Amino acid sequence: MTIGFLPQLFSANRRGPCALPHLLCQKMNTTSSKIRVDLDQSTGVAVMWMQSPPVNSLNMDLLTEFNTTLKNLEMDKSCRGVIITSSLPRIFSAGLDILEMYQTSPEHCGQFWKAVQELWLKLYGSNLATIAAINGSSPAGGCLISIACDYRIMADNPRYSIGLNETLLGIVAPYWFKDTMANTVGHRTTEMALGLGLLYSAPEALNIGLVDKLVSEDQVVNTATHTMGKWLAIDEHARQVTKSMMRKPTIDKLLSNREADIHNFVSFITKDSVQRSLGMYLKMLKNRKG
Amino acid sequence: MTIGFLPQLFSANRRGPCALPHLLCQKMNTTSSKIRVDLDQSTGVAVMWMQSPPVNSLNMDLLTEFNTTLKNLEMDKSCRGVIITSSLPRIFSAGLDILEMYQTSPEHCGQFWKAVQELWLKLYGSNLATIAAINGSSPAGGCLISIACDYRIMADNPRYSIGLNETLLGIVAPYWFKDTMANTVGHRTTEMALGLGLLYSAPEALNIGLVDKLVSEDQVVNTATHTMGKWLAIDEHARQVTKSMMRKPTIDKLLSNREADIHNFVSFITKDSVQRSLGMYLKMLKNRKG
Amino acid sequence: MTIGFLPQLFSANRRGPCALPHLLCQKMNTTSSKIRVDLDQSTGVAVMWMQSPPVNSLNMDLLTEFNTTLKNLEMDKSCRGVIITSSLPRIFSAGLDILEMYQTSPEHCGQFWKAVQELWLKLYGSNLATIAAINGSSPAGGCLISIACDYRIMADNPRYSIGLNETLLGIVAPYWFKDTMANTVGHRTTEMALGLGLLYSAPEALNIGLVDKLVSEDQVVNTATHTMGKWLAIDEHARQVTKSMMRKPTIDKLLSNREADIHNFVSFITKDSVQRSLGMYLKMLKNRKG
């Protein structure tokens, strides 16, 4: 169950008992990987496929594996660019897993939030060229991953949506989510989007600049691979210094304030009123599926 | 007589001696209210109707009543959102009243400016959801009120205009007017708009994002009421925290610098050259009406 | 040879041995002026024609003359606005002269960079109204001159391009180039443009707001002169204070950090790897022309 979970996404697609069942409220504890990595040594391009059914919820396991994978690719001399995508149908990532912050200990919430920070810090500041191949809906944390990349290609399907819709759940996107979005679509669009918890359809997202390009669903990863060639054609050092110049001030705001940000998150999320909001949201989801 | 006063607005609409008479150069000293408030207890939505003929000039009386009204609504538990509009034809508000700063004492100028600051601080930082229902022209201070709201709906009439046109009078919009506009339409559009004192027609204003929606004139307030429903559907606390996150840095710039800003304004506006500019402007208006 | 040098610009236009010959790799040491100034005393509008064949490379001589010319116009009471344009066909300015930073001493690089800073500081902060009449391609430093003006009019020719394409040469636009561009087209467009070293065709530049208006090639300077009238119609003091309010924070960032910025530039540009990149670029140009 994730912040950006979209009930309607599934209500229209339920094909039987296996569609998005029990897994939703229990963590998978298999040793199987939640991320598959395909690294093409000839081009230096890695594809990170998120494959954590049913909706690539960003729980502790997926976050940890995401961060480790990215760190390893960053240190791998043969890798120069990474494409982030989903191997699941209709969903890129549904965002942070609510179960990590609902009726869990403050300590757990703090560790969880630190992992979310880590993902953003590493991805937004990555020396690799990064492209989000958004082949499904991408609310909340899914949107964060997308806007932390250098470029966004989305499936041209109006039923897929993207946005920071945290307020719909009674919670608040932190300032560094906000900064990343404002760096992408500007202050005013961000203010309205966050205030109303707006999710934009793929065409709307293109229109406001939240994504850079729409292509047909089966061409998202191919197009990302092709586009990556343009980024890798640029001198590596010049590209990295330029990227750092653009993003360092935003990153430094969190780096200099990381513990306080964790503290704020834990204080907020463990409030009775917020826990009630999350509980009601979870109940609503269960009822919908009941 | 107001900063944003638009002679052409009236030259085309003069219907007789009562159209915009003597009041223009004298302050009304009646006990009648300059703002009517309709609060719908069932929805929690208040409508503030500015009703200070002829053009809702922001003089000391209207500013004071505006600030008191907003403060009272803010403390009223039954009120969750406020719509700001005009009960006068063809004008939302023509902006700051020049007579408050022409040939008045520095002390008076300072008190006047403090009231303008107060309006902006309270409105831009309001915990209420705020919508400007711009049913007429909205230059200068009228534009400031509009862009300090959460959302702007304007009458779809190309003869109505909106903008920060201070330089046309030889005066300068202060940095917090500028910041509010830049937060709405971005740095470049703001730079050109302020430099040239541009007033945008309603369609142009929509095009640059200075307003969010155009509807027919008789539907402005209705649409605002309907739109307010979307804002009030969002969890109150989450909406307020998100809004504060977006606006607090801009508000804090003035809060930490309020006395200096008053001092700057008084120094500037009492300059001989600026007083001459204002005097010429007033004379020009009188001649037009003569 | 300049940062933004466009081989294709000339490959299609080579008319004989005189097209862009030996001058390219040697500095002109004539006493003839590299900038012609036409000042219309009746309007207060000066036109600065850059006339340094073949491509108005910003070498030490042109920079120095540019800065002196602007300084003199700034102090000339009869001058209120300046239009910057090129007297050469097909090129506005091709940007910084690579030969000033390739295999030259650190001292020379430092002096060169100081002159580039000076140009930007004086132009971006000019009290004059400034319009770029971009009658040809305008890469790199040519783009910087353009975006440092108050307004940009470009020839409506899709073969002319404009942009900060430094990364294409393995070098990096400094933060104040970046800030000026972000102030013009916003953070996201700047991030992508700088990261990929994008050059925008005139229609594309209009579309993203990098220029403000396109007119036919023979009307660029005329239109600039006409447009200047609108800027000069604004009260001088109000216009200047407003402009300063918009630009001072960006200018102050460099002013408070000027020596460090020179040091950074010299350290970067004298790196072996960067010198190699520049050398390869120069060789590539020679081969193309060979």
GROMACS .gro file of C-alpha atoms in nm, chain B residues 28 44 73 78-79 128 141 148 155 160 162 200 216 235 238 240 242 245 259 263 265-267 269 282:
model
   25
  318MET     CA    1  -1.551   5.867   0.195
  334GLY     CA    2  -1.739   2.720   0.524
  363LEU     CA    3  -1.251   3.505   0.907
  368SER     CA    4  -1.676   2.794   1.066
  369CYS     CA    5  -1.479   2.954   0.782
  418LEU     CA    6  -0.770   2.972   0.458
  431GLY     CA    7  -0.252   4.661  -0.585
  438ALA     CA    8  -0.159   3.657  -0.318
  445ALA     CA    9  -1.390   3.742  -1.629
  450TYR     CA   10  -1.031   4.388  -1.842
  452ILE     CA   11  -0.435   4.289  -1.480
  490TYR     CA   12  -0.232   4.208  -1.959
  506SER     CA   13  -1.794   3.452  -1.851
  525ASP     CA   14  -0.704   1.761   0.430
  528ALA     CA   15  -0.182   1.897   0.488
  530GLN     CA   16  -0.187   2.446   0.517
  532THR     CA   17   0.208   2.258   0.203
  535MET     CA   18   0.623   2.539   0.269
  549GLU     CA   19   1.075   4.843   0.911
  553HIS     CA   20   1.161   5.333   0.548
  555PHE     CA   21   0.902   5.330   0.068
  556VAL     CA   22   0.868   5.656   0.259
  557SER     CA   23   1.207   5.779   0.136
  559ILE     CA   24   0.760   5.823  -0.231
  572LEU     CA   25  -0.334   6.310  -1.097
   0.00000   0.00000   0.00000
